[in-house]
mmCIF file of C-alpha atoms in Angstrom:
data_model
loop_
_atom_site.group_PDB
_atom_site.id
_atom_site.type_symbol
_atom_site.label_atom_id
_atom_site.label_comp_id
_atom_site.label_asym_id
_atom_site.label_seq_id
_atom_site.Cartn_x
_atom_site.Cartn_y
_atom_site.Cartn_z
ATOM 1 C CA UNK A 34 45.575 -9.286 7.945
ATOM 2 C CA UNK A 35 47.213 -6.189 8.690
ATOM 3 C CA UNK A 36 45.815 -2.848 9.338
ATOM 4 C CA UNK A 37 46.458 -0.255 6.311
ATOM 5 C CA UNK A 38 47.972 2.675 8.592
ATOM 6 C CA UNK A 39 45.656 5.748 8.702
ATOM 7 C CA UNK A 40 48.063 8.163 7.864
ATOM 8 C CA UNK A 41 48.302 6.446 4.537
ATOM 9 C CA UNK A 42 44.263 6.173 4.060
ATOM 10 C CA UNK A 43 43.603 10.122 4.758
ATOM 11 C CA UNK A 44 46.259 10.693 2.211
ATOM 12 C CA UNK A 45 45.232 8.727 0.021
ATOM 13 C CA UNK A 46 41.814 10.236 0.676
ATOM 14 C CA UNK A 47 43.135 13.704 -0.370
ATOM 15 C CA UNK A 48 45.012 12.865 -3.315
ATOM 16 C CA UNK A 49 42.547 10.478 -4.691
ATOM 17 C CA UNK A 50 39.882 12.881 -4.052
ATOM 18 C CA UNK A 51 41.671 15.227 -5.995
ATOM 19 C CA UNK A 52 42.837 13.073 -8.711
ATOM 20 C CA UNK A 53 39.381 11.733 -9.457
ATOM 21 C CA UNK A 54 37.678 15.232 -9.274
ATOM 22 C CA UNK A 55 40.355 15.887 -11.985
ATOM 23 C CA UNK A 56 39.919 13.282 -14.105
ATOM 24 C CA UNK A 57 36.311 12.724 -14.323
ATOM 25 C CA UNK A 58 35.766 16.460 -14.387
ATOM 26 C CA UNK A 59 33.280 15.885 -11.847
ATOM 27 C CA UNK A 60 33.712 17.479 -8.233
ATOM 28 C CA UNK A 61 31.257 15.214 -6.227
ATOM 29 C CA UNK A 62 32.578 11.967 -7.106
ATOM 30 C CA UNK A 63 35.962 13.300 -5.910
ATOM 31 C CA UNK A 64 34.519 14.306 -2.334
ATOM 32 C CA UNK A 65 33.017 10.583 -2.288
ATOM 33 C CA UNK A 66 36.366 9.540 -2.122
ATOM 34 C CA UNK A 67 37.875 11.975 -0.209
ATOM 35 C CA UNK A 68 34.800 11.483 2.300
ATOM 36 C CA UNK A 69 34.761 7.664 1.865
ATOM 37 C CA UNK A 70 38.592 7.764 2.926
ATOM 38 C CA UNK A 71 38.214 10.672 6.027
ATOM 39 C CA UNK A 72 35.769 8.136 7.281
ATOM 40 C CA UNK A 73 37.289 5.017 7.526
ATOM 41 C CA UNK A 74 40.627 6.985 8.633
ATOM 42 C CA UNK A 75 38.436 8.405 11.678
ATOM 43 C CA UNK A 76 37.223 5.683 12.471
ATOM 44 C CA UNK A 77 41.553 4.164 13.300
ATOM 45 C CA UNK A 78 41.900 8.000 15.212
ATOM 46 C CA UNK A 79 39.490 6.738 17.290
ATOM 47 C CA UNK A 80 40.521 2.922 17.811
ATOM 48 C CA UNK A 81 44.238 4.112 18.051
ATOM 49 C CA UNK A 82 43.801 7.560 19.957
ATOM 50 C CA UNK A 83 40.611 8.377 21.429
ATOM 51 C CA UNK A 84 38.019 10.821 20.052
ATOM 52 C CA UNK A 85 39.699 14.349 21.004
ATOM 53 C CA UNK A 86 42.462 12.886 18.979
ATOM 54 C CA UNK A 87 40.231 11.568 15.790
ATOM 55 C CA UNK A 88 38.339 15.204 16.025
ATOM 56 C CA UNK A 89 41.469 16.823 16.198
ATOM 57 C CA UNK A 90 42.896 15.318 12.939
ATOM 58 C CA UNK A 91 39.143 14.755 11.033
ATOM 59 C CA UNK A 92 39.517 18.972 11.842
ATOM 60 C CA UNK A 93 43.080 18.841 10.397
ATOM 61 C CA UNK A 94 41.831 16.917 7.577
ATOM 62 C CA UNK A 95 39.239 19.002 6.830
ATOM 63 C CA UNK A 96 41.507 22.132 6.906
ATOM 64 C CA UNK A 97 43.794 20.277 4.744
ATOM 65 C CA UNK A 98 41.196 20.260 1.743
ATOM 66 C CA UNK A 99 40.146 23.440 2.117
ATOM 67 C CA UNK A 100 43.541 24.931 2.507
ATOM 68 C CA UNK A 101 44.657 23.391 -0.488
ATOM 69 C CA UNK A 102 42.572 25.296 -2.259
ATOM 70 C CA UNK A 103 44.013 28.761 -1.571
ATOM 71 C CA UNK A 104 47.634 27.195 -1.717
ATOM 72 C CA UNK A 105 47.004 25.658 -5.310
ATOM 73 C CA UNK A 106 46.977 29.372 -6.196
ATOM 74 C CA UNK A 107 50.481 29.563 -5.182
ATOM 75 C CA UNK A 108 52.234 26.328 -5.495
ATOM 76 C CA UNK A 109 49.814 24.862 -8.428
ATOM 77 C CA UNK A 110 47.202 22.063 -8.227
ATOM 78 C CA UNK A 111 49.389 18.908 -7.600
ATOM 79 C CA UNK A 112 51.929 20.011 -5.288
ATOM 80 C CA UNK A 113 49.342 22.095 -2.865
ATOM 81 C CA UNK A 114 47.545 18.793 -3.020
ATOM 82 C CA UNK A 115 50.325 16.869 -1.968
ATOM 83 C CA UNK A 116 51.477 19.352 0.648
ATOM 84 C CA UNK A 117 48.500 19.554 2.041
ATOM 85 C CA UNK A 118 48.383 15.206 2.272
ATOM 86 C CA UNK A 119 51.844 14.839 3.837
ATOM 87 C CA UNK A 120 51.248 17.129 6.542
ATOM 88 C CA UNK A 121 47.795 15.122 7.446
ATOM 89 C CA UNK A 122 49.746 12.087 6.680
ATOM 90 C CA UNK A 123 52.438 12.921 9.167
ATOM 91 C CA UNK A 124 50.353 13.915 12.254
ATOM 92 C CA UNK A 125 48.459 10.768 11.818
ATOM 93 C CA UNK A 126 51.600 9.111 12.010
ATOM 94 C CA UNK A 127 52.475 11.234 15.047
ATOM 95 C CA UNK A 128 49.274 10.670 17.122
ATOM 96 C CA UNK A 129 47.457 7.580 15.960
ATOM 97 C CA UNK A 130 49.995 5.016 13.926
ATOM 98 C CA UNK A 131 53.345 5.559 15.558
ATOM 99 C CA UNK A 132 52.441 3.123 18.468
#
């Protein structure tokens, strides 16, 4: 079977964090999933590029959700949510999937 890429899991992670926080109006069960997904997506850092590299982008996804925050204020919910998912999305790509 093949291996979902981890760029696509840790943004998945932050949009479906976000979109369940939203829709169940309740914020914990949207950082299970956006924990749930940072996880698993560490865990291919690691396999694909070593643990500077997985701390590097579990840091960038980290920053990414609390950025967002800040930059909904300026670009609205959605979009600083998906701004925020492509740019984790594409350095995962760049360090751990593009191999």
């Amino acid at each position: 079977m093949a291996q979902v890429p981890s760029s696509l899991i840790a943004a998945t992670g932050l949009v479906g964090g976000f979109a369940v926080a939203r829709a169940t109006k309740r914020r914990e069960l949207g950082g299970v999933a956006l924990a749930a997904a940072g996880g698993l997506a560490a865990r291919q850092w690691q396999k694909a590029a070593g643990p500077k590299a997985a701390a590097g982008l579990g840091g960038l996804y980290l920053a990414a959700f609390a950025g967002s925050h800040p930059l909904a204020k300026k670009l609205g919910a959605w979009p600083s949510v998906l701004t925020v998912a492509g740019t984790v999305a594409l350095a995962s790509w760049a360090v751990a999937d593009r191999k």
